[in-house]
Amino acid sequence: MKLLLNYRARYFSALLILVAPSLATAIDLSTAVSKTLATNPTLQLYPYHVRALEGNELQAGLKPNPTLHVDLENAFGTGHTRFLSGYELTLSLSQVIELGKKREKRINVAKGNSLTLQREYKVKRLDVTANVLRDYYQALRLQHLLIWNNHRIEIEEAALDVIKRRANAGVVGKADVIRMQLRLAKSEAKKSELEFQHSNALNMLASNWSGTADFENVDGDLSQTPLAPNMAALLTAVQTTPDYLLLEAQTRVSEAHLALAQAESQANITVGAGIRRLETNNDNAFIFNFSMPLQWNNQNQGNIAAAYSTHQARLANQDLLKTQLEVVMKRITSAMENNIQQLELVENKIRPVANSLLDEVERGYQHGLYNVLQWVDAQDELFNIERERIEAQHALHLQYLELERLSGTDLASLSAY
């Protein structure tokens, strides 16, 4: 009897059986992402940060208000200045005039902060989405492992029936029966463990939108693996990745801070005009004033030096980040290509040989050509190959997901899968 005949067909049948009874309680990928983006606490704070920066930009654009000066002299004295007999009253308005385009540079800093926030939000949104997708694929991986383990139990139960019949006929000893019973018990224990891990994975998935797992499965198939992306295209897009654009925005802010610090080293001037009442002579007179600090030393040179160093550090970080992104993308793409090759080898060469081996040993065991240990070893070979295939498929999805996160691809899109 061929216990693993048409294994792949039975595998996908089991997948449908697992999911079909609970289609109403299965969640798909797009729903999980939509729920997360709609309710994630971190993302919900973004509008408040936007309004705060809008206030900062408004504040940066305000001009200094004029100042009213009132001076009363020669009053409440003695003789000619007794009470208000000889007072001098001066009313004047003065206005600070900002030089060096300080207002424009303050606005540039505020606008740069707003752009930085927008790009920070995009990076955070991608991180949040990537996190929910990792949890989603972990739940999907455990579902496939449950199916794999259920098949293992079925095969071991069928093998146990064969061994019991041979033991009852006196062909093999009771030790063969006990050995297979032990293997079956371990597989059943593994099933309980996988079910527990799967339940935890579903709760972890739901926690991304601060919810509870009101579903029993996730909808998907690990075998629908993505292809490795074009490396040249990825490297070309490095300078448009969200992380790089965020650092670029931060560099612009540091440049704006440097320009503002340099502008603030230029002193403002104050001009004013008014009228003076001379009560003693019964005369009125216009007055004008002008003031400007004497810039013997640059009182802002420390701030300029600090802003310059910060800006140079940002520029250096841009080059460093570009190099790091290129290295990471190459490494992930190379790992993907290796996993794809391994899956092809498993599918086209290793699994057929393992199936043939198991079929041969199974037939030989029933004719007394092989012992139970050889049968068990042949089963283990195929089980391990199937387990490795599931893990490689899971790794492929996670690697592709990380490339999407780094490159800024829309992670909610299912078309790439």
Tab-separated table of C-alpha atoms in Angstrom:
chain	number	residue	atom	x	y	z
A	1	MET	CA	0.000	0.000	0.000
A	2	LYS	CA	1.366	3.392	-0.965
A	3	LEU	CA	0.704	5.633	1.998
A	4	LEU	CA	2.040	8.777	0.314
A	5	LEU	CA	0.561	8.264	-3.152
A	6	ASN	CA	-0.475	11.591	-4.663
A	7	TYR	CA	0.757	13.394	-1.569
A	8	ARG	CA	0.542	16.843	-3.101
A	9	ALA	CA	-3.075	16.421	-4.176
A	10	ARG	CA	-3.975	15.247	-0.697
A	11	TYR	CA	-2.052	18.180	0.789
A	12	PHE	CA	-4.128	20.794	-1.007
A	13	SER	CA	-7.311	18.853	-0.316
A	14	ALA	CA	-6.461	19.036	3.361
A	15	LEU	CA	-5.840	22.762	3.010
A	16	LEU	CA	-9.330	23.237	1.588
A	17	ILE	CA	-10.848	21.046	4.296
A	18	LEU	CA	-9.113	23.090	6.977
A	19	VAL	CA	-10.273	26.423	5.608
A	20	ALA	CA	-13.613	25.665	3.936
A	21	PRO	CA	-15.672	24.909	7.081
A	22	SER	CA	-14.686	28.238	8.566
A	23	LEU	CA	-14.657	30.570	5.563
A	24	ALA	CA	-16.848	32.944	7.537
A	25	THR	CA	-14.221	33.024	10.283
A	26	ALA	CA	-11.147	33.269	8.051
A	27	ILE	CA	-9.474	36.633	7.489
A	28	ASP	CA	-7.704	37.572	4.289
A	29	LEU	CA	-4.578	39.643	3.840
A	30	SER	CA	-6.181	42.880	2.653
A	31	THR	CA	-8.690	42.883	5.524
A	32	ALA	CA	-5.938	42.443	8.106
A	33	VAL	CA	-3.966	45.338	6.611
A	34	SER	CA	-7.049	47.598	6.331
A	35	LYS	CA	-8.027	46.987	9.960
A	36	THR	CA	-4.505	47.757	11.117
A	37	LEU	CA	-4.127	50.983	9.156
A	38	ALA	CA	-7.560	52.182	10.288
A	39	THR	CA	-7.082	51.652	14.025
A	40	ASN	CA	-3.364	51.414	14.807
A	41	PRO	CA	-2.737	53.742	17.805
A	42	THR	CA	0.594	55.031	16.513
A	43	LEU	CA	-0.856	56.099	13.179
A	44	GLN	CA	-3.863	57.725	14.853
A	45	LEU	CA	-1.554	60.286	16.501
A	46	TYR	CA	-0.326	61.608	13.155
A	47	PRO	CA	-3.098	64.238	12.601
A	48	TYR	CA	-2.255	65.836	15.969
A	49	HIS	CA	1.410	66.126	15.014
A	50	VAL	CA	0.371	67.677	11.689
A	51	ARG	CA	-1.729	70.334	13.409
A	52	ALA	CA	1.103	71.105	15.821
A	53	LEU	CA	3.515	71.675	12.932
A	54	GLU	CA	0.937	73.805	11.148
A	55	GLY	CA	0.905	75.967	14.267
A	56	ASN	CA	4.700	76.137	14.239
A	57	GLU	CA	4.664	77.230	10.598
A	58	LEU	CA	2.089	79.906	11.383
A	59	GLN	CA	4.219	81.134	14.284
A	60	ALA	CA	7.372	81.195	12.152
A	61	GLY	CA	5.719	83.512	9.633
A	62	LEU	CA	4.646	86.161	12.151
A	63	LYS	CA	6.357	89.551	11.980
A	64	PRO	CA	7.355	91.487	15.128
A	65	ASN	CA	4.616	93.825	16.381
A	66	PRO	CA	5.284	97.548	16.678
A	67	THR	CA	6.009	98.950	20.136
A	68	LEU	CA	4.301	101.970	21.678
A	69	HIS	CA	6.528	104.188	23.825
A	70	VAL	CA	5.155	106.783	26.290
A	71	ASP	CA	7.608	109.043	28.147
A	72	LEU	CA	6.544	111.709	30.676
A	73	GLU	CA	9.338	114.035	31.855
A	74	ASN	CA	9.671	117.170	34.016
A	75	ALA	CA	6.463	116.491	35.920
A	76	PHE	CA	5.534	116.495	39.611
A	77	GLY	CA	8.630	118.479	40.522
A	78	THR	CA	9.089	121.954	42.100
A	79	GLY	CA	9.072	125.457	40.664
A	80	HIS	CA	8.365	125.481	36.932
A	81	THR	CA	7.993	121.663	36.961
A	82	ARG	CA	5.449	121.637	39.789
A	83	PHE	CA	2.676	119.104	39.056
A	84	LEU	CA	2.223	119.246	35.221
A	85	SER	CA	3.254	122.870	34.685
A	86	GLY	CA	6.373	122.108	32.642
A	87	TYR	CA	6.002	118.466	31.588
A	88	GLU	CA	7.325	116.954	28.387
A	89	LEU	CA	5.225	114.091	26.950
A	90	THR	CA	6.589	111.898	24.192
A	91	LEU	CA	4.461	109.399	22.239
A	92	SER	CA	6.254	107.221	19.691
A	93	LEU	CA	5.930	103.955	17.775
A	94	SER	CA	8.917	101.762	16.971
A	95	GLN	CA	9.223	98.739	14.740
A	96	VAL	CA	11.875	96.001	14.681
A	97	ILE	CA	12.989	95.273	11.125
A	98	GLU	CA	14.420	91.787	10.739
A	99	LEU	CA	17.419	91.643	8.436
A	100	GLY	CA	18.934	88.610	6.755
A	101	LYS	CA	15.541	87.186	5.699
A	102	LYS	CA	15.083	85.639	9.146
A	103	ARG	CA	11.333	85.254	8.753
A	104	GLU	CA	11.738	83.415	5.440
A	105	LYS	CA	14.334	81.097	6.973
A	106	ARG	CA	12.130	80.358	10.004
A	107	ILE	CA	9.359	79.373	7.591
A	108	ASN	CA	11.776	77.134	5.703
A	109	VAL	CA	12.635	75.323	8.945
A	110	ALA	CA	8.946	74.856	9.771
A	111	LYS	CA	8.152	73.581	6.274
A	112	GLY	CA	11.110	71.225	6.459
A	113	ASN	CA	9.780	69.805	9.729
A	114	SER	CA	6.395	69.256	8.088
A	115	LEU	CA	7.998	67.379	5.186
A	116	THR	CA	10.007	65.301	7.637
A	117	LEU	CA	6.834	64.379	9.515
A	118	GLN	CA	5.126	63.317	6.291
A	119	ARG	CA	8.013	61.017	5.446
A	120	GLU	CA	8.242	59.737	9.002
A	121	TYR	CA	4.570	58.839	8.741
A	122	LYS	CA	5.154	56.953	5.502
A	123	VAL	CA	8.004	54.975	7.061
A	124	LYS	CA	5.915	54.269	10.166
A	125	ARG	CA	2.961	53.216	8.017
A	126	LEU	CA	5.177	50.798	6.112
A	127	ASP	CA	6.613	49.443	9.371
A	128	VAL	CA	3.139	48.904	10.812
A	129	THR	CA	1.975	47.203	7.620
A	130	ALA	CA	5.065	45.017	7.463
A	131	ASN	CA	4.522	43.959	11.061
A	132	VAL	CA	0.944	42.828	10.464
A	133	LEU	CA	2.034	40.937	7.365
A	134	ARG	CA	4.769	39.141	9.301
A	135	ASP	CA	2.175	38.050	11.855
A	136	TYR	CA	-0.155	37.050	9.023
A	137	TYR	CA	2.445	34.828	7.354
A	138	GLN	CA	3.400	33.320	10.699
A	139	ALA	CA	-0.225	32.228	11.208
A	140	LEU	CA	-0.309	30.909	7.639
A	141	ARG	CA	2.934	28.988	8.219
A	142	LEU	CA	1.477	27.309	11.297
A	143	GLN	CA	-1.647	26.376	9.359
A	144	HIS	CA	0.479	24.600	6.774
A	145	LEU	CA	2.443	22.878	9.526
A	146	LEU	CA	-0.819	21.678	11.051
A	147	ILE	CA	-1.814	20.174	7.707
A	148	TRP	CA	1.639	18.621	7.378
A	149	ASN	CA	1.403	17.145	10.865
A	150	ASN	CA	-2.128	15.838	10.263
A	151	HIS	CA	-0.860	13.992	7.197
A	152	ARG	CA	1.949	12.581	9.273
A	153	ILE	CA	-0.557	11.269	11.811
A	154	GLU	CA	-2.652	9.715	9.043
A	155	ILE	CA	0.369	7.977	7.558
A	156	GLU	CA	1.601	6.729	10.923
A	157	GLU	CA	-1.860	5.429	11.816
A	158	ALA	CA	-2.002	3.533	8.548
A	159	ALA	CA	1.511	2.186	9.122
A	160	LEU	CA	0.562	1.136	12.650
A	161	ASP	CA	-2.357	-0.898	11.266
A	162	VAL	CA	0.025	-2.691	8.896
A	163	ILE	CA	2.511	-3.444	11.670
A	164	LYS	CA	-0.225	-4.699	14.025
A	165	ARG	CA	-1.481	-7.112	11.395
A	166	ARG	CA	2.027	-8.445	10.842
A	167	ALA	CA	2.589	-8.699	14.587
A	168	ASN	CA	-0.685	-10.615	15.020
A	169	ALA	CA	0.471	-12.971	12.275
A	170	GLY	CA	3.712	-13.514	14.179
A	171	VAL	CA	5.859	-12.066	11.392
A	172	VAL	CA	7.275	-9.175	13.466
A	173	GLY	CA	7.738	-8.597	17.166
A	174	LYS	CA	5.734	-6.407	19.529
A	175	ALA	CA	8.644	-3.916	19.648
A	176	ASP	CA	7.777	-2.825	16.105
A	177	VAL	CA	4.223	-2.031	17.224
A	178	ILE	CA	5.432	-0.088	20.270
A	179	ARG	CA	7.931	1.876	18.199
A	180	MET	CA	5.251	3.055	15.779
A	181	GLN	CA	2.858	3.798	18.660
A	182	LEU	CA	5.545	6.003	20.197
A	183	ARG	CA	6.035	7.885	16.932
A	184	LEU	CA	2.288	8.358	16.606
A	185	ALA	CA	2.025	9.662	20.173
A	186	LYS	CA	4.801	12.187	19.482
A	187	SER	CA	3.027	13.388	16.339
A	188	GLU	CA	-0.233	13.834	18.267
A	189	ALA	CA	1.622	15.807	20.936
A	190	LYS	CA	3.150	17.944	18.163
A	191	LYS	CA	-0.360	18.613	16.855
A	192	SER	CA	-1.431	20.017	20.240
A	193	GLU	CA	1.656	22.217	20.315
A	194	LEU	CA	1.047	23.538	16.794
A	195	GLU	CA	-2.615	24.262	17.571
A	196	PHE	CA	-1.548	26.278	20.617
A	197	GLN	CA	1.028	28.214	18.581
A	198	HIS	CA	-1.535	28.830	15.830
A	199	SER	CA	-4.040	30.224	18.327
A	200	ASN	CA	-1.376	32.543	19.745
A	201	ALA	CA	-0.417	33.638	16.222
A	202	LEU	CA	-4.024	34.604	15.463
A	203	ASN	CA	-4.220	36.649	18.671
A	204	MET	CA	-0.923	38.323	17.813
A	205	LEU	CA	-2.280	39.170	14.380
A	206	ALA	CA	-5.444	40.719	15.849
A	207	SER	CA	-3.405	42.767	18.329
A	208	ASN	CA	-2.121	44.836	15.398
A	209	TRP	CA	-5.513	46.550	15.279
A	210	SER	CA	-6.038	46.270	19.061
A	211	GLY	CA	-8.653	43.584	18.529
A	212	THR	CA	-9.241	39.972	19.443
A	213	ALA	CA	-9.079	37.006	17.110
A	214	ASP	CA	-12.712	36.514	16.042
A	215	PHE	CA	-11.516	34.287	13.196
A	216	GLU	CA	-10.118	30.769	13.182
A	217	ASN	CA	-7.779	30.885	10.178
A	218	VAL	CA	-6.058	33.174	7.726
A	219	ASP	CA	-6.786	32.852	4.035
A	220	GLY	CA	-3.758	32.118	1.877
A	221	ASP	CA	-1.364	29.575	0.423
A	222	LEU	CA	2.365	29.634	1.163
A	223	SER	CA	3.108	27.750	-2.033
A	224	GLN	CA	2.174	30.856	-4.057
A	225	THR	CA	5.674	32.204	-3.621
A	226	PRO	CA	6.861	35.512	-5.086
A	227	LEU	CA	9.660	35.790	-7.617
A	228	ALA	CA	12.932	37.486	-6.780
A	229	PRO	CA	12.791	41.137	-7.922
A	230	ASN	CA	15.178	42.635	-10.438
A	231	MET	CA	18.284	43.670	-8.522
A	232	ALA	CA	19.208	46.475	-10.930
A	233	ALA	CA	15.761	48.031	-10.549
A	234	LEU	CA	16.005	47.847	-6.768
A	235	LEU	CA	19.398	49.550	-6.718
A	236	THR	CA	18.126	52.261	-9.048
A	237	ALA	CA	15.274	52.966	-6.653
A	238	VAL	CA	17.472	53.234	-3.544
A	239	GLN	CA	17.324	57.029	-3.509
A	240	THR	CA	13.520	56.968	-3.570
A	241	THR	CA	13.092	54.512	-0.698
A	242	PRO	CA	11.135	55.844	2.314
A	243	ASP	CA	14.119	55.600	4.682
A	244	TYR	CA	16.367	57.497	2.279
A	245	LEU	CA	13.720	60.161	1.601
A	246	LEU	CA	13.209	60.606	5.342
A	247	LEU	CA	16.917	61.196	5.869
A	248	GLU	CA	16.923	63.545	2.882
A	249	ALA	CA	14.109	65.564	4.501
A	250	GLN	CA	16.024	65.644	7.786
A	251	THR	CA	19.065	66.898	5.873
A	252	ARG	CA	16.988	69.721	4.407
A	253	VAL	CA	15.854	70.670	7.899
A	254	SER	CA	19.441	70.762	9.139
A	255	GLU	CA	20.350	72.923	6.148
A	256	ALA	CA	17.480	75.282	6.967
A	257	HIS	CA	18.622	75.446	10.611
A	258	LEU	CA	22.125	76.356	9.444
A	259	ALA	CA	20.791	79.127	7.199
A	260	LEU	CA	18.656	80.469	10.065
A	261	ALA	CA	21.611	80.431	12.478
A	262	GLN	CA	23.693	82.356	9.952
A	263	ALA	CA	20.879	84.874	9.431
A	264	GLU	CA	20.459	85.390	13.168
A	265	SER	CA	24.077	86.524	13.377
A	266	GLN	CA	22.975	89.654	11.514
A	267	ALA	CA	21.536	92.229	13.934
A	268	ASN	CA	18.040	93.642	13.534
A	269	ILE	CA	17.383	97.354	13.431
A	270	THR	CA	14.681	99.306	15.221
A	271	VAL	CA	13.168	102.453	13.785
A	272	GLY	CA	10.576	104.696	15.352
A	273	ALA	CA	8.763	108.006	15.106
A	274	GLY	CA	6.500	110.027	17.344
A	275	ILE	CA	5.467	113.406	18.719
A	276	ARG	CA	6.666	115.311	21.756
A	277	ARG	CA	4.603	117.872	23.701
A	278	LEU	CA	6.574	120.670	25.410
A	279	GLU	CA	4.131	122.197	27.882
A	280	THR	CA	6.487	124.932	29.056
A	281	ASN	CA	6.709	126.515	25.600
A	282	ASN	CA	3.317	125.281	24.457
A	283	ASP	CA	5.090	123.605	21.487
A	284	ASN	CA	4.878	120.233	19.713
A	285	ALA	CA	7.716	118.483	17.917
A	286	PHE	CA	8.210	115.319	15.841
A	287	ILE	CA	10.869	112.856	16.864
A	288	PHE	CA	12.591	110.020	15.038
A	289	ASN	CA	14.795	107.256	16.425
A	290	PHE	CA	16.974	104.474	15.125
A	291	SER	CA	18.867	101.761	17.001
A	292	MET	CA	21.068	98.846	16.027
A	293	PRO	CA	23.318	96.620	18.147
A	294	LEU	CA	27.027	97.035	17.513
A	295	GLN	CA	28.294	93.699	16.217
A	296	TRP	CA	31.775	93.762	17.685
A	297	ASN	CA	31.614	89.962	17.908
A	298	ASN	CA	29.367	87.396	16.299
A	299	GLN	CA	27.142	86.368	19.190
A	300	ASN	CA	25.727	83.415	17.234
A	301	GLN	CA	28.931	81.724	16.141
A	302	GLY	CA	28.403	78.771	18.513
A	303	ASN	CA	24.943	78.056	17.103
A	304	ILE	CA	26.303	78.326	13.559
A	305	ALA	CA	29.094	75.832	14.323
A	306	ALA	CA	26.620	73.387	15.890
A	307	ALA	CA	24.178	73.686	12.974
A	308	TYR	CA	26.995	73.219	10.458
A	309	SER	CA	28.210	70.040	12.181
A	310	THR	CA	24.684	68.648	12.328
A	311	HIS	CA	24.192	69.327	8.629
A	312	GLN	CA	27.501	67.694	7.669
A	313	ALA	CA	26.573	64.641	9.747
A	314	ARG	CA	23.249	64.368	7.889
A	315	LEU	CA	25.034	64.525	4.549
A	316	ALA	CA	27.419	61.777	5.637
A	317	ASN	CA	24.490	59.677	6.863
A	318	GLN	CA	22.858	59.938	3.441
A	319	ASP	CA	25.838	58.314	1.757
A	320	LEU	CA	26.092	55.709	4.510
A	321	LEU	CA	22.381	54.856	4.335
A	322	LYS	CA	22.528	54.512	0.554
A	323	THR	CA	25.370	52.011	0.880
A	324	GLN	CA	23.605	50.110	3.657
A	325	LEU	CA	20.373	49.869	1.678
A	326	GLU	CA	22.226	48.537	-1.340
A	327	VAL	CA	24.001	45.898	0.762
A	328	VAL	CA	20.810	44.807	2.526
A	329	MET	CA	18.811	44.592	-0.698
A	330	LYS	CA	21.541	42.548	-2.390
A	331	ARG	CA	21.733	40.196	0.577
A	332	ILE	CA	17.966	39.657	0.756
A	333	THR	CA	17.652	39.196	-3.007
A	334	SER	CA	20.507	36.674	-2.979
A	335	ALA	CA	18.831	34.760	-0.140
A	336	MET	CA	15.556	34.745	-2.073
A	337	GLU	CA	17.230	33.363	-5.176
A	338	ASN	CA	18.854	30.636	-3.080
A	339	ASN	CA	15.508	29.674	-1.506
A	340	ILE	CA	13.859	29.564	-4.925
A	341	GLN	CA	16.599	27.253	-6.199
A	342	GLN	CA	16.257	25.024	-3.146
A	343	LEU	CA	12.489	24.778	-3.623
A	344	GLU	CA	12.981	23.829	-7.269
A	345	LEU	CA	15.451	21.110	-6.250
A	346	VAL	CA	13.058	19.791	-3.626
A	347	GLU	CA	10.156	19.781	-6.050
A	348	ASN	CA	11.910	18.299	-9.074
A	349	LYS	CA	14.589	16.032	-7.610
A	350	ILE	CA	14.553	15.455	-3.859
A	351	ARG	CA	10.843	14.814	-3.221
A	352	PRO	CA	10.424	12.309	-6.106
A	353	VAL	CA	13.410	10.327	-4.812
A	354	ALA	CA	12.118	10.421	-1.234
A	355	ASN	CA	8.677	9.256	-2.379
A	356	SER	CA	10.217	6.402	-4.362
A	357	LEU	CA	12.342	5.396	-1.387
A	358	LEU	CA	9.332	5.317	0.923
A	359	ASP	CA	7.271	3.325	-1.552
A	360	GLU	CA	10.074	0.779	-1.968
A	361	VAL	CA	10.711	0.386	1.771
A	362	GLU	CA	6.968	0.156	2.499
A	363	ARG	CA	6.510	-2.645	-0.009
A	364	GLY	CA	9.686	-4.354	1.136
A	365	TYR	CA	8.642	-4.197	4.778
A	366	GLN	CA	5.409	-6.009	4.031
A	367	HIS	CA	7.440	-8.739	2.312
A	368	GLY	CA	10.004	-8.948	5.079
A	369	LEU	CA	12.834	-7.326	3.093
A	370	TYR	CA	13.233	-4.314	5.416
A	371	ASN	CA	12.765	-3.809	9.122
A	372	VAL	CA	10.584	-1.192	10.826
A	373	LEU	CA	13.553	1.129	11.496
A	374	GLN	CA	14.231	1.402	7.781
A	375	TRP	CA	10.549	2.166	7.166
A	376	VAL	CA	10.556	4.798	9.895
A	377	ASP	CA	13.719	6.391	8.473
A	378	ALA	CA	12.157	6.571	4.997
A	379	GLN	CA	9.081	8.269	6.453
A	380	ASP	CA	11.248	10.753	8.346
A	381	GLU	CA	13.113	11.655	5.191
A	382	LEU	CA	9.925	12.656	3.421
A	383	PHE	CA	8.440	14.406	6.453
A	384	ASN	CA	11.613	16.471	6.927
A	385	ILE	CA	11.657	17.411	3.254
A	386	GLU	CA	8.052	18.620	3.468
A	387	ARG	CA	8.804	20.599	6.607
A	388	GLU	CA	11.832	22.251	4.976
A	389	ARG	CA	9.702	23.129	1.966
A	390	ILE	CA	7.156	24.927	4.171
A	391	GLU	CA	9.899	26.832	6.010
A	392	ALA	CA	11.561	27.872	2.732
A	393	GLN	CA	8.243	29.120	1.348
A	394	HIS	CA	7.623	31.094	4.549
A	395	ALA	CA	11.126	32.587	4.357
A	396	LEU	CA	10.530	33.650	0.737
A	397	HIS	CA	7.408	35.586	1.672
A	398	LEU	CA	9.184	37.337	4.554
A	399	GLN	CA	12.188	38.227	2.379
A	400	TYR	CA	9.975	39.674	-0.325
A	401	LEU	CA	8.027	41.545	2.340
A	402	GLU	CA	11.222	43.119	3.672
A	403	LEU	CA	12.229	44.223	0.170
A	404	GLU	CA	8.806	45.820	-0.244
A	405	ARG	CA	9.192	47.644	3.058
A	406	LEU	CA	12.650	48.942	2.181
A	407	SER	CA	11.705	49.984	-1.338
A	408	GLY	CA	8.391	51.560	-0.302
A	409	THR	CA	6.179	49.317	-2.424
A	410	ASP	CA	2.520	49.241	-1.423
A	411	LEU	CA	2.473	46.260	0.914
A	412	ALA	CA	-1.329	45.987	0.842
A	413	SER	CA	-1.257	45.132	-2.857
A	414	LEU	CA	-1.794	41.429	-3.481
A	415	SER	CA	-0.996	41.541	-7.165
A	416	ALA	CA	2.698	40.881	-6.524
A	417	TYR	CA	1.757	37.617	-4.894
